[in-house]
Coordinates of C-alpha atoms in Angstrom, one line a residue:
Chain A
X25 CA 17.9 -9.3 77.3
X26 CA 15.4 -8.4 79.7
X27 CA 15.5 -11.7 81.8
X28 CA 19.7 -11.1 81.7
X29 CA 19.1 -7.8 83.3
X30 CA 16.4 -8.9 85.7
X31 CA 19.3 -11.7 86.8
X32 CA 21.8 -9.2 87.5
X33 CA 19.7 -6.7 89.4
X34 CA 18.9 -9.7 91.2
X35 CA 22.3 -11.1 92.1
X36 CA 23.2 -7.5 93.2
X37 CA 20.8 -7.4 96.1
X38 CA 21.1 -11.4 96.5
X39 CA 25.2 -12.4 95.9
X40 CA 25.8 -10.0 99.1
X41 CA 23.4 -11.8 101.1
X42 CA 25.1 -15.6 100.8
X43 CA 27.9 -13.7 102.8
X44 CA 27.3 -13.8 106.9
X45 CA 28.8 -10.3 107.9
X46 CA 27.0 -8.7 104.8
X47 CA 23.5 -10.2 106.3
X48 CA 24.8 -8.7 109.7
X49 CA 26.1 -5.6 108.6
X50 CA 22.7 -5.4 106.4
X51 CA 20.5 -5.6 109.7
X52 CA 22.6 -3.7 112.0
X53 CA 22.9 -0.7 110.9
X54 CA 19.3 -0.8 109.5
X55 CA 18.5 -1.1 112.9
X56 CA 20.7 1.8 114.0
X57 CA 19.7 4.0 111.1
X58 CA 15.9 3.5 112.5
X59 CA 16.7 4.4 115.8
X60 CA 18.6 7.4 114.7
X61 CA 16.0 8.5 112.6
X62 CA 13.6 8.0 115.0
X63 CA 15.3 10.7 116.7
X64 CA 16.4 12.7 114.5
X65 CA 12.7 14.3 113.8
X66 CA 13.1 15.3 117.0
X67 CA 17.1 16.9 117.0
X68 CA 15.9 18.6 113.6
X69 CA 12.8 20.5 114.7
X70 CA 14.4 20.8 118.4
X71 CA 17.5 22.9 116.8
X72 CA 20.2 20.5 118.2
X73 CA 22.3 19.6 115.4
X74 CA 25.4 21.2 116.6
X75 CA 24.3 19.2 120.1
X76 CA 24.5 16.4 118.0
X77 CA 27.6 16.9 116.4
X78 CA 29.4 17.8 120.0
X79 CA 27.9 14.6 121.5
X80 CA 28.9 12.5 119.4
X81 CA 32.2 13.3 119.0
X82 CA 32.8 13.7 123.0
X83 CA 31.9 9.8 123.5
X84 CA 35.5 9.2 121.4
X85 CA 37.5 8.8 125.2
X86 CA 34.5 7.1 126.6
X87 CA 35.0 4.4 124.0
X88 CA 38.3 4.0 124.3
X89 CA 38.4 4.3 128.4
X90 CA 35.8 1.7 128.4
X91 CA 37.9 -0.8 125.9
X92 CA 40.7 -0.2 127.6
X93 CA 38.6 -1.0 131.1
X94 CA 36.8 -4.5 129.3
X95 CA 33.6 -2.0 129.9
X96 CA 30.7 -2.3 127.3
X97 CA 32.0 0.7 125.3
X98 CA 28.4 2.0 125.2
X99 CA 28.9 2.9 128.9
X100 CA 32.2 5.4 128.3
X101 CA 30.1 6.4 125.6
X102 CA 27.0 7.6 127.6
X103 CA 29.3 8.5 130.5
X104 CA 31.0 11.1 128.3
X105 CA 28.2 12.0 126.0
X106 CA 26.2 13.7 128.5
X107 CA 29.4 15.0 130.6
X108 CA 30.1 16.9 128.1
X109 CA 26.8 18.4 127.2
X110 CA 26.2 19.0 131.1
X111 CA 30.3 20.6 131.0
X112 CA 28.9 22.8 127.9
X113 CA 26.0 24.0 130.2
X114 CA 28.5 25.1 133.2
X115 CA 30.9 26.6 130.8
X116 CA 28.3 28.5 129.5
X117 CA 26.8 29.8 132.7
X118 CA 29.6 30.7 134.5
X119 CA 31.6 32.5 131.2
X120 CA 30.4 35.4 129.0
X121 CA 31.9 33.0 126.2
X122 CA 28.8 32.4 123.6
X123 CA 27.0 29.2 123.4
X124 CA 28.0 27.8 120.0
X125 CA 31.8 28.9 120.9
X126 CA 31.5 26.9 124.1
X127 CA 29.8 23.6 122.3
X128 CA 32.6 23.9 119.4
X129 CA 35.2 24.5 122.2
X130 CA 34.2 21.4 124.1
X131 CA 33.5 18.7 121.9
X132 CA 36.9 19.1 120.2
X133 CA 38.3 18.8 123.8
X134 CA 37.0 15.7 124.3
X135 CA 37.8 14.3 120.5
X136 CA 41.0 15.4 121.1
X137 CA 41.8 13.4 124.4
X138 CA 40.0 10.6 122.3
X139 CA 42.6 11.0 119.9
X140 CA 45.6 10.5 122.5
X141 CA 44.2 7.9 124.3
X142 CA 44.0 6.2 121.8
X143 CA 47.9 6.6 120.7
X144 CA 48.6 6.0 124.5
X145 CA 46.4 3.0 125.6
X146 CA 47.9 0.0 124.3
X147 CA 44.8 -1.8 123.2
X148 CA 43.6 -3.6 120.1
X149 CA 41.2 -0.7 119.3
X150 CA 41.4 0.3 115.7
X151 CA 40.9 4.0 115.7
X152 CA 39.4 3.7 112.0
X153 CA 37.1 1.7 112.9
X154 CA 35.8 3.9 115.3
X155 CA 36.4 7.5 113.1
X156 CA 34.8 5.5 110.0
X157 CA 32.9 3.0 111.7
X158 CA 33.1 -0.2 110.8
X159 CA 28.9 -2.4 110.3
X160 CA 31.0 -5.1 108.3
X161 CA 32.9 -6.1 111.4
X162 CA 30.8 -5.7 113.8
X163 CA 31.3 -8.6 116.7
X164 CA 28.5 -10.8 118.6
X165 CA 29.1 -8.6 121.9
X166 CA 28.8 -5.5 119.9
X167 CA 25.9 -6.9 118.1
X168 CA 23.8 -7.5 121.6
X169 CA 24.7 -4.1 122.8
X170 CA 23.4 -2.3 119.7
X171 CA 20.2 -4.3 119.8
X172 CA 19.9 -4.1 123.8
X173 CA 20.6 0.2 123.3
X174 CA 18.3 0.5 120.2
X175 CA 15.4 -1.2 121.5
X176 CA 16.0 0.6 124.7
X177 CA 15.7 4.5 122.6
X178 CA 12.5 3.2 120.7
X179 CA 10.9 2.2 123.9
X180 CA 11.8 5.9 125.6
X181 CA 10.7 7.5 122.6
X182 CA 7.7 5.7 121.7
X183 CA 6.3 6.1 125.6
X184 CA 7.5 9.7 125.6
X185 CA 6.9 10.1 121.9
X186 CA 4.4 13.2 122.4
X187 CA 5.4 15.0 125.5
X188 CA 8.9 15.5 123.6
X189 CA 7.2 16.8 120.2
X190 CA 5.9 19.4 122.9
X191 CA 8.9 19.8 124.6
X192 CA 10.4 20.6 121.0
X193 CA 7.8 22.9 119.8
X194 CA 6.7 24.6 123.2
X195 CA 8.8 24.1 125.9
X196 CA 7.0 26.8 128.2
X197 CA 3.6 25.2 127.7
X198 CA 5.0 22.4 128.6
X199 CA 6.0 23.9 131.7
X200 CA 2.7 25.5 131.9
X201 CA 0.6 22.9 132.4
X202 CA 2.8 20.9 134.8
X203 CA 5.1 18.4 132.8
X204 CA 8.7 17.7 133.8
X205 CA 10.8 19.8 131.4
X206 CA 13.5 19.1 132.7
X207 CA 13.5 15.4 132.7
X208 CA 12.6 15.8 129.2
X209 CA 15.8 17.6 128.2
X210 CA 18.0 15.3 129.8
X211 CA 15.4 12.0 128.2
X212 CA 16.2 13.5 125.0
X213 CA 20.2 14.1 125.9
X214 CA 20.3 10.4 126.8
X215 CA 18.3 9.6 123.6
X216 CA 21.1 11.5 122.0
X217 CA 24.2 10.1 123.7
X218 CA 22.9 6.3 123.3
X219 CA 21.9 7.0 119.7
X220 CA 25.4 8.5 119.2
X221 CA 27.0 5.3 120.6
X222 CA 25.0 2.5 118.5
X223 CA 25.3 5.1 115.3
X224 CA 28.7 5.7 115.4
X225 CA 29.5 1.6 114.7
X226 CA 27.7 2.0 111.5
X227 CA 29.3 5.5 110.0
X228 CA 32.1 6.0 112.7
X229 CA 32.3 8.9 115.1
X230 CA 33.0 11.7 112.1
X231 CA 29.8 11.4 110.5
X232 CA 27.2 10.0 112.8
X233 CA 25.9 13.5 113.1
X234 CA 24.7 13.1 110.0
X235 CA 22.4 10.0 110.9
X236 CA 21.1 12.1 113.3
X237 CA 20.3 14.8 111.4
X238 CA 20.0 14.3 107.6
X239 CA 16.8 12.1 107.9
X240 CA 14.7 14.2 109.9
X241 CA 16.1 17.3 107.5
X242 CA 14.5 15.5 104.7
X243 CA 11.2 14.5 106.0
X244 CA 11.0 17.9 107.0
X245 CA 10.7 18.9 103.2
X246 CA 8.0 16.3 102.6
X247 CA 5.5 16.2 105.2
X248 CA 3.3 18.6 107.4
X249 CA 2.5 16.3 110.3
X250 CA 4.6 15.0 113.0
X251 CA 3.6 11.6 113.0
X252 CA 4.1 11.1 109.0
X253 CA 8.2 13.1 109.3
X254 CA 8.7 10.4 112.4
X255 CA 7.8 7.8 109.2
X256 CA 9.4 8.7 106.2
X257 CA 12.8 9.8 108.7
X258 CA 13.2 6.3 109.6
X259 CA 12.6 4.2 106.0
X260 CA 14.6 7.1 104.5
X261 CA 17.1 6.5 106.7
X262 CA 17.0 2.4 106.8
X263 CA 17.3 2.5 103.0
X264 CA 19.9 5.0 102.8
X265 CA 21.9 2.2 104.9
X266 CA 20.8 -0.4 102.2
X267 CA 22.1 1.6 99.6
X268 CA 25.1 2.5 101.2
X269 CA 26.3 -0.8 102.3
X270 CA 25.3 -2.6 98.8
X271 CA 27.0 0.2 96.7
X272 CA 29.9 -0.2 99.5
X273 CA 29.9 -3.9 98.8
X274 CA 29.8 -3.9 94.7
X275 CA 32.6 -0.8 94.4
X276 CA 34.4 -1.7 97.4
X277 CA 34.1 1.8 98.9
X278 CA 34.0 2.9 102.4
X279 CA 30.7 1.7 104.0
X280 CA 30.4 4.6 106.4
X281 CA 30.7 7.5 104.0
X282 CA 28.7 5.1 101.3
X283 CA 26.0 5.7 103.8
X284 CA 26.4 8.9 104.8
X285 CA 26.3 10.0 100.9
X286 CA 22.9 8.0 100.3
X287 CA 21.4 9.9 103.1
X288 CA 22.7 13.3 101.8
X289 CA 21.4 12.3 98.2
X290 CA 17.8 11.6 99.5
X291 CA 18.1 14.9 101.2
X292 CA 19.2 16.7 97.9
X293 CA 16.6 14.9 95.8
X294 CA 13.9 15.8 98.5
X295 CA 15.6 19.3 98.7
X296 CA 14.8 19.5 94.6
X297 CA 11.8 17.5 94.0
X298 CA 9.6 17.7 97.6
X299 CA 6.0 18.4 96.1
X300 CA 5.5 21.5 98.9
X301 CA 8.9 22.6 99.9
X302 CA 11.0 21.6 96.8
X303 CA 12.4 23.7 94.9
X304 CA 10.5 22.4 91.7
X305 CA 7.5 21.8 93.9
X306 CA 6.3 18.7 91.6
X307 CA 3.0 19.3 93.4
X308 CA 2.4 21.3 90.4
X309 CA 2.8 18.8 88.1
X310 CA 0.1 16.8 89.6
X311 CA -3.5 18.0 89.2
X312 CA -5.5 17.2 92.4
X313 CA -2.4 16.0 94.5
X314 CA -3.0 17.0 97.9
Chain B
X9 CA -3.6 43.0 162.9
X10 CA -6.0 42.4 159.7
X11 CA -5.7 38.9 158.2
X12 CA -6.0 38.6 154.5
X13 CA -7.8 35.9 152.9
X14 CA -5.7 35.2 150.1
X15 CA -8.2 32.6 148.4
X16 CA -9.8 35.5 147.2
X17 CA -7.0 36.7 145.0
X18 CA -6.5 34.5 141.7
X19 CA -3.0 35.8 141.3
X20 CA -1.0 37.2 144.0
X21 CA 3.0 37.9 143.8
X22 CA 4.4 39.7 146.8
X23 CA 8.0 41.3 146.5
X24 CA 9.2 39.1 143.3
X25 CA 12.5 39.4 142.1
X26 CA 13.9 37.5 139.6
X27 CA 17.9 37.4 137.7
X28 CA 19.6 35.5 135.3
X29 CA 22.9 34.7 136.4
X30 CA 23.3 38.2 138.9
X31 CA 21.7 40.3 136.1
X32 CA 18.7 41.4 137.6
X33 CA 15.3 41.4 135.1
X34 CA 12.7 42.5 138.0
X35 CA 12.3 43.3 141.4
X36 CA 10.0 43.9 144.3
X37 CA 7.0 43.3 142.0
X38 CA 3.8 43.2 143.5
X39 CA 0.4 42.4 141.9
X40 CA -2.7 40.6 143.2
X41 CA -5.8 40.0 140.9
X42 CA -9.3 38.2 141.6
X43 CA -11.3 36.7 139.2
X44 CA -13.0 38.3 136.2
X45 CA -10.2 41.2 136.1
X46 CA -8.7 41.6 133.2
X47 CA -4.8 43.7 133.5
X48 CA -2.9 45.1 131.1
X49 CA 1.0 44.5 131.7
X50 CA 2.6 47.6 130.1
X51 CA 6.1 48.3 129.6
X52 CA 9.1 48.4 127.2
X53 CA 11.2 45.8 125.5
X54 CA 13.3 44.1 128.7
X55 CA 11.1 46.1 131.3
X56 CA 10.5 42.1 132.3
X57 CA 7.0 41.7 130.8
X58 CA 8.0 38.2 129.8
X59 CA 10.1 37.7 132.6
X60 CA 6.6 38.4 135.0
X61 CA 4.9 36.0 132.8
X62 CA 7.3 33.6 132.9
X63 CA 7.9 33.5 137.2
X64 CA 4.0 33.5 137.4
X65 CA 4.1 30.2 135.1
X66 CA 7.0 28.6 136.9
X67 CA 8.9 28.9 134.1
X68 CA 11.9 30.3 136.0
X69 CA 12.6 30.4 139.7
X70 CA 12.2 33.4 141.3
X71 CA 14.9 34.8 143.5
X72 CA 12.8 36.3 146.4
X73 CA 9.3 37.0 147.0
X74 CA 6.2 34.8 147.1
X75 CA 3.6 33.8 144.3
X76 CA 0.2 32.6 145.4
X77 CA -2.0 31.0 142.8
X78 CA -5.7 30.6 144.0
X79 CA -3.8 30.4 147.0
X80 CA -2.0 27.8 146.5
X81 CA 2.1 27.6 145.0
X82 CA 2.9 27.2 141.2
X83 CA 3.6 24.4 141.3
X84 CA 0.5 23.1 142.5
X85 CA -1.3 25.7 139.7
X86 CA 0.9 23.5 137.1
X87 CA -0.5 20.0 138.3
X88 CA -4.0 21.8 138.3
X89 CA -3.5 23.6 135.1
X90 CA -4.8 26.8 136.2
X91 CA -3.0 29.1 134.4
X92 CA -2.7 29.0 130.4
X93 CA -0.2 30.9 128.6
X94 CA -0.8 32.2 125.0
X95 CA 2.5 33.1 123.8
X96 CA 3.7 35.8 121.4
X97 CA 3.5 34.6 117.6
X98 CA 7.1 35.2 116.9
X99 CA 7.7 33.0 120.3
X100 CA 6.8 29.5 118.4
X101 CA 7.8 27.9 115.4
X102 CA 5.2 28.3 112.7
X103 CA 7.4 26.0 110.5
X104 CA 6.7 23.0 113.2
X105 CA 4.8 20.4 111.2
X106 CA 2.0 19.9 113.7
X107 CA -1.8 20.7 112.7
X108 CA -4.0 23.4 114.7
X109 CA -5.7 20.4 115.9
X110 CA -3.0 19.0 117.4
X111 CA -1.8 22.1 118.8
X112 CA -5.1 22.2 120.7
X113 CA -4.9 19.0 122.2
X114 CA -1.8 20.3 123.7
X115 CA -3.6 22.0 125.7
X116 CA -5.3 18.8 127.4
X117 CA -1.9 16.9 127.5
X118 CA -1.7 18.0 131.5
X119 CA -4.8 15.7 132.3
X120 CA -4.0 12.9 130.0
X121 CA -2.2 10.1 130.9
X122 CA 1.7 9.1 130.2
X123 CA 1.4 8.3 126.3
X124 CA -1.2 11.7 126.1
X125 CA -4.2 9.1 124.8
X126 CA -7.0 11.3 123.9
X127 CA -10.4 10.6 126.0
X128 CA -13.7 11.2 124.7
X129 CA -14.0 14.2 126.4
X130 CA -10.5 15.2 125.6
X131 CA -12.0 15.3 122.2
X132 CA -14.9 17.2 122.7
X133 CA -13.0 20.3 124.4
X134 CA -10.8 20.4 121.4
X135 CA -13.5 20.7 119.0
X136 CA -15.6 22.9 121.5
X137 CA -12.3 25.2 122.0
X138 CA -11.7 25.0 117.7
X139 CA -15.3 26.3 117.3
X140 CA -15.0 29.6 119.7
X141 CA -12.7 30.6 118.1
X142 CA -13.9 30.1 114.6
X143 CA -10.9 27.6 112.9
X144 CA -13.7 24.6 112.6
X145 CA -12.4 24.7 108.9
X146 CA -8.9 24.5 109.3
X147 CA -8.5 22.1 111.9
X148 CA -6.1 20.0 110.1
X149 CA -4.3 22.9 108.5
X150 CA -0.5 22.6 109.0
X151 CA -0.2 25.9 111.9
X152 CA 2.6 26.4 109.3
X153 CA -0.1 27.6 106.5
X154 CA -2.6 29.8 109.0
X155 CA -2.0 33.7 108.7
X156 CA -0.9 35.8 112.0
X157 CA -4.2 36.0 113.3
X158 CA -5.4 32.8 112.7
X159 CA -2.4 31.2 114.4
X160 CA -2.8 33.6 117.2
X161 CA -6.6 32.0 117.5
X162 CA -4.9 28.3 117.8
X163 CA -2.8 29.6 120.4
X164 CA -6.3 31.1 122.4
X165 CA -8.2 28.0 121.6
X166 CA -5.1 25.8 123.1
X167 CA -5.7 28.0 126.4
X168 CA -9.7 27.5 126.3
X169 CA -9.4 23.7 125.9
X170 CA -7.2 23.3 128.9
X171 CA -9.8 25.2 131.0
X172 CA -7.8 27.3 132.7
X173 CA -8.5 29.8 135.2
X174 CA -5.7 32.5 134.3
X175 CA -5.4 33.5 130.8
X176 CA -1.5 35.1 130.6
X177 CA -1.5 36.5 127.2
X178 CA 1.5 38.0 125.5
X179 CA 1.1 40.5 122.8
X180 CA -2.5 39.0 121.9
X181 CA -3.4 41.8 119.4
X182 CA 0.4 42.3 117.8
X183 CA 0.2 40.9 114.3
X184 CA -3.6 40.1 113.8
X185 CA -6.1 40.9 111.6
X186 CA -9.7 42.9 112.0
X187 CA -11.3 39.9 112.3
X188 CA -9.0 38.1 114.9
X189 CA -9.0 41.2 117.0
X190 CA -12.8 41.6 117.1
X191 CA -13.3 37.8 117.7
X192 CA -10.3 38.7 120.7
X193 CA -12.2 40.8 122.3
X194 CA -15.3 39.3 122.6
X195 CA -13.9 36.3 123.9
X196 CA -12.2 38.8 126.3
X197 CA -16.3 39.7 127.3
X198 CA -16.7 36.3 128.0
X199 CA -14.3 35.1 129.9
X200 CA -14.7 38.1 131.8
X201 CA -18.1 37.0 133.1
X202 CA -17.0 33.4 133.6
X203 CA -15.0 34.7 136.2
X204 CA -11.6 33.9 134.5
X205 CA -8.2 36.2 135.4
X206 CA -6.3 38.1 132.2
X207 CA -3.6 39.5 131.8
X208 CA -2.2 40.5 129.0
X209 CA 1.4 42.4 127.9
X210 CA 0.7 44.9 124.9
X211 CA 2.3 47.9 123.3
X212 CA -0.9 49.5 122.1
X213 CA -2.8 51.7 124.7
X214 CA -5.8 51.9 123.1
X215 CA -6.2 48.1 123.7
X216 CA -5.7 48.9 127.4
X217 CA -7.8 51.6 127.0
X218 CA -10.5 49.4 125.7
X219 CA -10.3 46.3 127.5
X220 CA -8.1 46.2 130.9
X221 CA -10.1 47.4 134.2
X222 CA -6.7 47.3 136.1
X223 CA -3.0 48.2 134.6
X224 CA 0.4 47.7 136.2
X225 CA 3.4 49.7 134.6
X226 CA 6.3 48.1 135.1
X227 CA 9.9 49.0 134.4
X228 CA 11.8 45.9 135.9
X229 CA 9.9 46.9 138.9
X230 CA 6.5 48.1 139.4
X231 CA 6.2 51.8 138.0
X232 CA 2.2 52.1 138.6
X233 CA -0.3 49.9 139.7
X234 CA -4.5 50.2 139.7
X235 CA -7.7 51.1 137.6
X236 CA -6.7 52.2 134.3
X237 CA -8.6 55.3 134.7
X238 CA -6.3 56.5 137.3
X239 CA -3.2 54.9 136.6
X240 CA -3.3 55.3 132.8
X241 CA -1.8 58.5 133.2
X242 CA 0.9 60.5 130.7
X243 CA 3.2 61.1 133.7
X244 CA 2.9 57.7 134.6
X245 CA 3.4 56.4 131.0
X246 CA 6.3 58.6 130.9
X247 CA 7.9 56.9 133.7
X248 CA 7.1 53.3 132.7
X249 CA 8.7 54.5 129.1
X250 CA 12.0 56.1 130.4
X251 CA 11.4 59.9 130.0
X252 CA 9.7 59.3 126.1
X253 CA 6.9 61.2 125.9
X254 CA 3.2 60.0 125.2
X255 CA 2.8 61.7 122.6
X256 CA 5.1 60.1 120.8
X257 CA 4.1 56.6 121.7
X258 CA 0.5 57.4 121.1
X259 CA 1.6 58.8 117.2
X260 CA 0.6 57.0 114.2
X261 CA 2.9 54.8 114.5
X262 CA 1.8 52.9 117.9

């Protein structure tokens, strides 16, 4: 009985792998769900989930302008990412309309002319694809991009790692003691926009926010220091993409959301069980944990 | 005509005006301070206490006016990290997982290189900064876990390890315990004689009673401006306060 059972667990992590686009689709989007939870320590403590949400759904014309063009879509992507963020920050200025009003009111904008474009351009884009994403058809082109873009955010993050973690927590200090605020708001933007583009492929445009976000929620609940949230957001957020795309796989269910759910079941479990923050604080169960 | 020899002043801000988008939040401000003063910056909620704070660190651009640091622009003071800013406890997020430690080392990040790589010495004003200000023990406490006064202490050792010259301090003694306030003012004492420039924002005027050789009253502009003894006055405080009586603000409840 026992070896039967061992057999079976081990067919359902090894069966998938005999299959090319499952081994693809298996280190894609653990690739993109490091790099977006690299970042997402950052967009969690920083405030900027909403940010997050707008930009990624604002890149939805910039993929299908650049499709439509033969231009690497991560290109429209960036291009429209941080238009829109800079067109929320004019809006903003130059209207008495309030901030979160002005984010909401531009991101659906930009989806929306996304949307049309999409009807309008005769193209061989599939929109699911892009709403739900799509990691177990991901092409060789696509594949380069998202390994040329990931590497490229890990590298601006790891060299910049620290000066953002003070940009997050004390932006006037920052300031103080003469470092470039403003080049790190717009570093982070970019990291945002680009993390947007290479995420969106695994969960679709709908739900990439939540790669960006739901990690670095739940390492927030477990951990104290920086360094150690920067950790347990990226494996939490690589095996969330393991379990979705296996479950995804087995049940035939929608990869992206499969993902998305795993994340938000980590978070829950974390949310319950985190020995500090939890809401059973298990700390108490163990005697000298610390 | 007399020339003046503006080395002399740590701080000087001629005519400042800053706004936000046309609204205006000071104007035609004026103070100059030389080292070892120590000035109280009195004045109600949106009288532009933080907004005088904030043009003297470069924080926002002001509109008109000039600000001299040690006589040189702010921007320069920024590259030389001259002035150190110690900010109000409910301006920072005592939820951020970072350790006081780490907060400290903050303030060395100006002088570090690109990936902020601790040096030996980098090391030793942390720990030096830590121990003034009595958090030896809770060095690697999560800020998150420190009471008010303790936190405010991180915030004053960050400012001591980056060896600045100007100490801008808002609301030091809001929020703090006996202990933190003592241990306050005695580092006030000494960096009074190391020649270092304070200046402080603070509802309480016993603490500018106690501690601030020069005040300036300001009221988005520049109400009243010298040695506390003379300037401190109930008319003046009036002003400053929009027609509210001292008596009121020196009640139990101030």
């Amino acid at each position: 009985m026992e070896l039967c059972s061992f057999l079976t667990l081990d067919s359902f992590i090894t069966d998938p792998l005999t299959h090319d686009f499952m081994r693809k689709a298996l280190l894609m989007s653990s690739l993109v769900a490091a790099v977006c939870g690299f970042l997402s320590s950052y967009l969690t403590l920083k405030g900027w989930a909403l940010m997050g949400d707008a930009v990624s759904h604002s890149v939805m014309p910039g993929v299908v302008v650049a499709y439509a063009l033969g231009l690497p879509f991560s290109l429209g992507a960036f291009i429209f990412g941080v238009g829109s963020v800079a067109l929320i920050g004019f809006i903003k200025q130059k209207s008495r309309v309030k901030e979160d009003t002005v984010i909401g009111l531009v991101f659906t904008g930009f989806f929306a002319l996304g949307i049309v474009l999409v009807s309008k351009i005769k193209s061989n884009i599939d929109l699911h694809s892009i709403l739900f994403g799509s990691p177990l058809g991901i092409s060789l082109s696509d594949v380069k991009q998202t390994i040329f873009i990931s590497l490229l955010v890990v590298i601006l993050l790891s060299i910049f790692r620290k000066d953002l973690m003070l940009y997050c927590f004390d932006p006037r200090h920052a300031k103080t003691v003469g470092i470039n605020v403003f080049f790190l708001h717009y570093l982070l933007l970019t990291c945002l926009s680009l993390a947007a583009v290479v995420g969106l492929q695994s969960v679709g445009i709908i739900l990439v926010v939540a790669m960006l976000i739901t990690p670095g929620a739940t390492a927030y609940l477990l951990t104290d220091k920086f360094d150690n949230m920067t950790v347990i957001s990226v494996l939490s957020a690589i095996i969330s993409s393991l379990i979705g795309i296996y479950v995804s796989f087995w049940f035939d269910l929608e990869t992206g959301g499969s993902i998305v759910l795993a994340q938000t079941f980590i978070f829950l479990f974390a949310f319950l069980f985190a020995p500090r923050y939890g809401i059973f604080k298990l700390k108490k169960l163990f005697a000298g944990y610390k | 005509m007399e020339s003046i020899n503006y080395q002399n002043f740590r701080i000087d801000a001629e005519n400042i005006c800053v706004d936000y988008n046309g609204k205006v939040a000071l104007y035609d401000a004026n103070l100059r301070l030389k080292p070892g003063q120590i000035c109280g910056l009195v004045g109600m909620n949106g009288a532009g206490k933080t907004t005088f704070f904030n043009a003297l660190t470069g924080f926002v651009n002001i509109s008109k006016g000039k600000i001299r640091i040690n006589g040189e622009s702010v921007r320069s003071a920024q590259k030389d990290q001259t002035i150190a800013y110690v900010p109000q406890n409910e301006g920072i997020d005592s939820q951020f997982p970072i350790s006081v430690w780490d907060v400290v080392m903050m303030g060395r990040y100006g002088s570090m290189n690109i990936f902020r790589t601790p040096r030996e010495s980098d090391v030793q004003a942390v720990k030096d900064a830590i121990k003034r200000v009595d958090l030896t023990d809770h060095s690697s406490t999560p800020i998150g876990n420190l009471s008010g006064g303790q936190r405010k202490r991180t915030f004053l050792a960050r400012a001591i390890a980056q060896r600045a010259s100007i100490f801008l301090l808002d609301e030091p003694f809001s929020g703090v315990d006996i202990r933190t306030e003592k241990l306050i003012s005695e580092l006030f004492i000494q960096f009074k004689n190391e020649g270092k420039t304070i200046l402080l924002s603070t509802h309480d005027m016993i603490h500018v009673r106690e501690f601030c050789d020069l005040v300036l009253l300001i009221n988005k502009t520049v109400v009243a401006y010298g040695e506390t003894s003379e300037v401190f006055t109930p008319e003046n405080i009036t002003t400053t306060f929009g027609g509210i009586s001292p008596d009121f603000l020196f009640g139990p409840e101030s």
